[in-house]
Tab-separated table of C-alpha atoms in Angstrom:
chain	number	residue	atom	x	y	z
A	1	UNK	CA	-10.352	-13.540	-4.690
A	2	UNK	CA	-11.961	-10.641	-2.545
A	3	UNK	CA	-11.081	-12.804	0.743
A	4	UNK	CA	-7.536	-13.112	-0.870
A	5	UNK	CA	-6.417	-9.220	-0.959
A	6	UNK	CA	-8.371	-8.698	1.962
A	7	UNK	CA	-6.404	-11.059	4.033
A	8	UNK	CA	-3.221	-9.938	1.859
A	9	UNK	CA	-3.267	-6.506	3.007
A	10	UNK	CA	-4.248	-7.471	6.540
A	11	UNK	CA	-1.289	-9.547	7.321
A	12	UNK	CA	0.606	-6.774	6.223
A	13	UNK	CA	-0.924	-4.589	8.423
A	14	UNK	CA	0.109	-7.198	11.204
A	15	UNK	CA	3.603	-6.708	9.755
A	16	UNK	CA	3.817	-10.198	8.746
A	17	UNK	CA	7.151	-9.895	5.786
A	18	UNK	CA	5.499	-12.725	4.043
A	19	UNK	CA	2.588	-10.606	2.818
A	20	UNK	CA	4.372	-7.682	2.471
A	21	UNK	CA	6.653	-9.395	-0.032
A	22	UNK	CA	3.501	-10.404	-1.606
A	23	UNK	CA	2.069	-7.782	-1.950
A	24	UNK	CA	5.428	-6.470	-3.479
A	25	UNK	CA	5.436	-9.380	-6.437
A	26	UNK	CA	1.894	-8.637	-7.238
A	27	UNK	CA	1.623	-4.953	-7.432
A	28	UNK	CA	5.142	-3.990	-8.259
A	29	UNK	CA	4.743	-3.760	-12.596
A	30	UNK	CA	1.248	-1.161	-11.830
A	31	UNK	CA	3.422	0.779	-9.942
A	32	UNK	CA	6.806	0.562	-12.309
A	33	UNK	CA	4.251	0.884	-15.030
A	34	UNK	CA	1.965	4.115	-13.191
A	35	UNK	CA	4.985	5.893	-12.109
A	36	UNK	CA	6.769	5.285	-15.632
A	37	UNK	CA	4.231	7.248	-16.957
A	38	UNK	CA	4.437	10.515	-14.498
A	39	UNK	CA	8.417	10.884	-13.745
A	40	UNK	CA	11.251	10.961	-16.157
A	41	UNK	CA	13.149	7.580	-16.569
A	42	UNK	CA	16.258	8.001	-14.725
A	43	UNK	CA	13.560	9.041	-11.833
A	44	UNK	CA	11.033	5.699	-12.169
A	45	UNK	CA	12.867	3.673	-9.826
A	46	UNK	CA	13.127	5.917	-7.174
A	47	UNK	CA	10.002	6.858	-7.056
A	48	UNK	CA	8.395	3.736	-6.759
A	49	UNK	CA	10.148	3.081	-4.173
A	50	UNK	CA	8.846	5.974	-2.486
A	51	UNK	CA	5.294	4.241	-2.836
A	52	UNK	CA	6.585	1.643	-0.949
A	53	UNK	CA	7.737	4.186	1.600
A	54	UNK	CA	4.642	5.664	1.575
A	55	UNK	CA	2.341	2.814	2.325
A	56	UNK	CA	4.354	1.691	5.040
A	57	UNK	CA	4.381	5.268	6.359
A	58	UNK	CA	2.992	5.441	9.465
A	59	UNK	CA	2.190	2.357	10.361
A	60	UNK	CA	0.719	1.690	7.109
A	61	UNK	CA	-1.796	4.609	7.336
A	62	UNK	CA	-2.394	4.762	3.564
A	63	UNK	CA	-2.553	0.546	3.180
A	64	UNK	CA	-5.241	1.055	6.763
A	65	UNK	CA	-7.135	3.434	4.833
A	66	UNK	CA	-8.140	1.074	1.778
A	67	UNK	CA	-11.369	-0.512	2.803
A	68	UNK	CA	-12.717	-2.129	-0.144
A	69	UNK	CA	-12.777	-6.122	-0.337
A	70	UNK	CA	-12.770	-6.077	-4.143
A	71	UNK	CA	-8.834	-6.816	-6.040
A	72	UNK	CA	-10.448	-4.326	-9.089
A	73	UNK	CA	-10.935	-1.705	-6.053
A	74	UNK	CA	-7.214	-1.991	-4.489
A	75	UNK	CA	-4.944	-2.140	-8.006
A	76	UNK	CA	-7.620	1.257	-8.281
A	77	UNK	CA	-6.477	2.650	-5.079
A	78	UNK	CA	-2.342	1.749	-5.262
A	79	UNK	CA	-2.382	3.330	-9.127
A	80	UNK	CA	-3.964	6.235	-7.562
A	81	UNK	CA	-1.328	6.233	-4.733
A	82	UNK	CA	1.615	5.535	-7.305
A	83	UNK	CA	0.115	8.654	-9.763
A	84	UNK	CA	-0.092	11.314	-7.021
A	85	UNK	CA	3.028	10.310	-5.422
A	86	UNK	CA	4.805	10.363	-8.970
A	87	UNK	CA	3.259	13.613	-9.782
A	88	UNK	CA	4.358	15.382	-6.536
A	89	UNK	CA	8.220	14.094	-6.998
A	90	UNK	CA	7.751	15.232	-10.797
A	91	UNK	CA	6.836	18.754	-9.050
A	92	UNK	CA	9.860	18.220	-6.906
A	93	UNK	CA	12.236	17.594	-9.862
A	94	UNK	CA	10.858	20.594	-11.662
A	95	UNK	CA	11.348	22.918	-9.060
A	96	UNK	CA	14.980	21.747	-7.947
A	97	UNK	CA	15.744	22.404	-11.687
A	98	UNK	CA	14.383	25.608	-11.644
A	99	UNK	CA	16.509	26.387	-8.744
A	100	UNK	CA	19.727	25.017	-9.252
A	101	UNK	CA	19.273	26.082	-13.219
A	102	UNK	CA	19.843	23.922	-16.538
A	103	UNK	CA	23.170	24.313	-18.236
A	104	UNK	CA	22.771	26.432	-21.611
A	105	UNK	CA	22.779	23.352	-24.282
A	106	UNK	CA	20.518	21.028	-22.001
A	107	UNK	CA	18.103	23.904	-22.350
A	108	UNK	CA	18.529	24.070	-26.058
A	109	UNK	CA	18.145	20.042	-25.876
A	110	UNK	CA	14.868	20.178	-24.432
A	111	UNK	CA	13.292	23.210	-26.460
A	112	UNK	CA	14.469	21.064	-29.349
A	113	UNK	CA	12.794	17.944	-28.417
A	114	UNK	CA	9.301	20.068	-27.290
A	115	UNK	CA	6.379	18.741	-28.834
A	116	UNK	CA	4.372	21.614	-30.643
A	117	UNK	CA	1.001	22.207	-29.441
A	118	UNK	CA	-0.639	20.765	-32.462
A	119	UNK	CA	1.540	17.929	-32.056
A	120	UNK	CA	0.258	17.519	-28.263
A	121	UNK	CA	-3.447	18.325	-29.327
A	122	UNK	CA	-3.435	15.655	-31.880
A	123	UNK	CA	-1.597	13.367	-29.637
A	124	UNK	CA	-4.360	13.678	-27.242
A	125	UNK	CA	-7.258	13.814	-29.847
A	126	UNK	CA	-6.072	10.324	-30.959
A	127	UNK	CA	-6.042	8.689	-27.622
A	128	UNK	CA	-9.241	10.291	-26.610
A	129	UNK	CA	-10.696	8.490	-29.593
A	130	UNK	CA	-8.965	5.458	-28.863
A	131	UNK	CA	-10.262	5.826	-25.053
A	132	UNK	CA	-13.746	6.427	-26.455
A	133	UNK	CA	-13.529	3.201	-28.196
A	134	UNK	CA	-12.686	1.265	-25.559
A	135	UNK	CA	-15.464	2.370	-23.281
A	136	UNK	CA	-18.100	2.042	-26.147
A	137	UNK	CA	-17.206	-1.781	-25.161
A	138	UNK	CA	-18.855	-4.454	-22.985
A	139	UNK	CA	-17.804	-4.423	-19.922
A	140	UNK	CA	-16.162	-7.803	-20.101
A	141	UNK	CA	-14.140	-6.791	-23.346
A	142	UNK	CA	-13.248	-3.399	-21.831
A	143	UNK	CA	-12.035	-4.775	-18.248
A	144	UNK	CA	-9.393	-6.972	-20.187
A	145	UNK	CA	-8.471	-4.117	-22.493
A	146	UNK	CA	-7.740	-1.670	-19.713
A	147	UNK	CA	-5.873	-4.277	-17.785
A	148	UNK	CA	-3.859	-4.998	-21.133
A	149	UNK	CA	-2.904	-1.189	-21.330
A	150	UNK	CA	-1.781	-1.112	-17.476
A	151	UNK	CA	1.038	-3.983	-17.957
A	152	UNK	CA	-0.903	-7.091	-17.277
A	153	UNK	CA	-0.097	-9.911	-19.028
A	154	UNK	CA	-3.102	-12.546	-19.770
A	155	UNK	CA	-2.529	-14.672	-17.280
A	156	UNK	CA	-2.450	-12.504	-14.716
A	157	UNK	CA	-5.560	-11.116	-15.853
A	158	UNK	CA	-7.521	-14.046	-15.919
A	159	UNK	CA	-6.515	-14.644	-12.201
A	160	UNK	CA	-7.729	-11.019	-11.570
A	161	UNK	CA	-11.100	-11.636	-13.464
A	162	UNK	CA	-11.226	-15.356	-12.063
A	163	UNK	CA	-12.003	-16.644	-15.316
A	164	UNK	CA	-9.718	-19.042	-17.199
A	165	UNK	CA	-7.178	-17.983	-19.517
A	166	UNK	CA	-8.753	-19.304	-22.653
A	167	UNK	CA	-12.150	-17.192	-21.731
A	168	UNK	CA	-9.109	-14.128	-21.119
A	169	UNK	CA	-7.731	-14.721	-24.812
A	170	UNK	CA	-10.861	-15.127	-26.424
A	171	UNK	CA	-12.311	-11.732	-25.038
A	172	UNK	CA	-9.164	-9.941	-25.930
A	173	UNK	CA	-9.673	-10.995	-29.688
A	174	UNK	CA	-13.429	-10.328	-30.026
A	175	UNK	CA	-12.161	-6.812	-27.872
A	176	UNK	CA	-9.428	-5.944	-30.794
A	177	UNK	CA	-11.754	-6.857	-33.550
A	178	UNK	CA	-14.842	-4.935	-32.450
A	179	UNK	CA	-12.261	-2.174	-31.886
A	180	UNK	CA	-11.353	-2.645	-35.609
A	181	UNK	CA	-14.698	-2.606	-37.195
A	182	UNK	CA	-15.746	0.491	-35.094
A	183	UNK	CA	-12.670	1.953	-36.485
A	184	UNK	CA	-13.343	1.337	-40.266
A	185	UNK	CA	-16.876	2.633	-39.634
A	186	UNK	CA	-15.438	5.672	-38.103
A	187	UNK	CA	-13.427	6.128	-41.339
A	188	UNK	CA	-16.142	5.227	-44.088
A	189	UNK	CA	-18.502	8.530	-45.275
């Protein structure tokens, strides 16, 4: 599999359209799903396909840069890619806002709709926890978790893990159940 996005992302470096559109049909959900979570929703689609600008950029100067071997290591790399590039258009947005100004009752809208801060702090407190639980997992479980929570379906996973789908399913149950009893245990005095 290492060989596989190696050679994947080296074609497209040759400029070979095959691999880029490849490339495209693997990757495209992580970044959908990675920019979906930085830029408002009218935005998501234009911004990923300024990724796709961006790593074909100067003739492919980000995609030239990667120089891991591992498929783990590159979906690590593009979601970084996707994230910064989401958060700088998401800066972009902001300050064109700012600038041109937001009509009166959008304004009210959005103070409206404002989380409060207890709301965001317990927001975050309950997927820190949930975060904590995952890690407190095997590395097996946890891989398949984390891929679960970026957008992969099973199948795809168990080509990305190179184990068969069965092994995939069975992990993911074990996964939710130790999650479970950690849970209850949390919750018991």
């Amino acid at each position: 599999m290492s060989d596989e996005i190696r050679s994947l992302i080296d074609n497209c470096l040759l400029g070979k359209r095959e691999a880029w559109q490849t490339l495209i049909q693997k990757f495209h959900r992580l970044i959908i799903g990675t920019c979906a979570h930085y830029v408002p929703r009218e935005e998501v689609v234009d911004t990923s396909q300024l990724v796709y600008l961006k790593l074909t950029e100067n003739d492919y100067q980000l995609l030239r840069k990667f120089k891991g071997e591992s498929l783990p290591a590159f979906i690590i790399y593009l979601n970084e890619i996707a994230k910064n590039i989401s958060m700088s258009q998401t800066r972009s947005i902001r300050r064109t806002e700012y600038r041109e100004g937001i009509s009166l009752d959008l304004s009210i809208d959005i103070l409206d709709e404002r989380l409060t801060q207890e709301d965001v702090y317990f927001e975050w407190e309950e997927k820190k926890e949930f975060y904590d639980l995952i890690e407190s997992l095997d590395e097996p479980h946890k891989e398949i978790l984390i891929l679960r929570l970026k957008g992969y379906k099973f199948k795809e996973i168990a080509a990305i893990l190179e184990v068969p789908i069965g092994t995939v399913l069975a992990r993911a149950n074990r996964a939710k159940e130790k999650i479970k009893k950690l849970q209850t245990m949390e919750i018991k005095p």
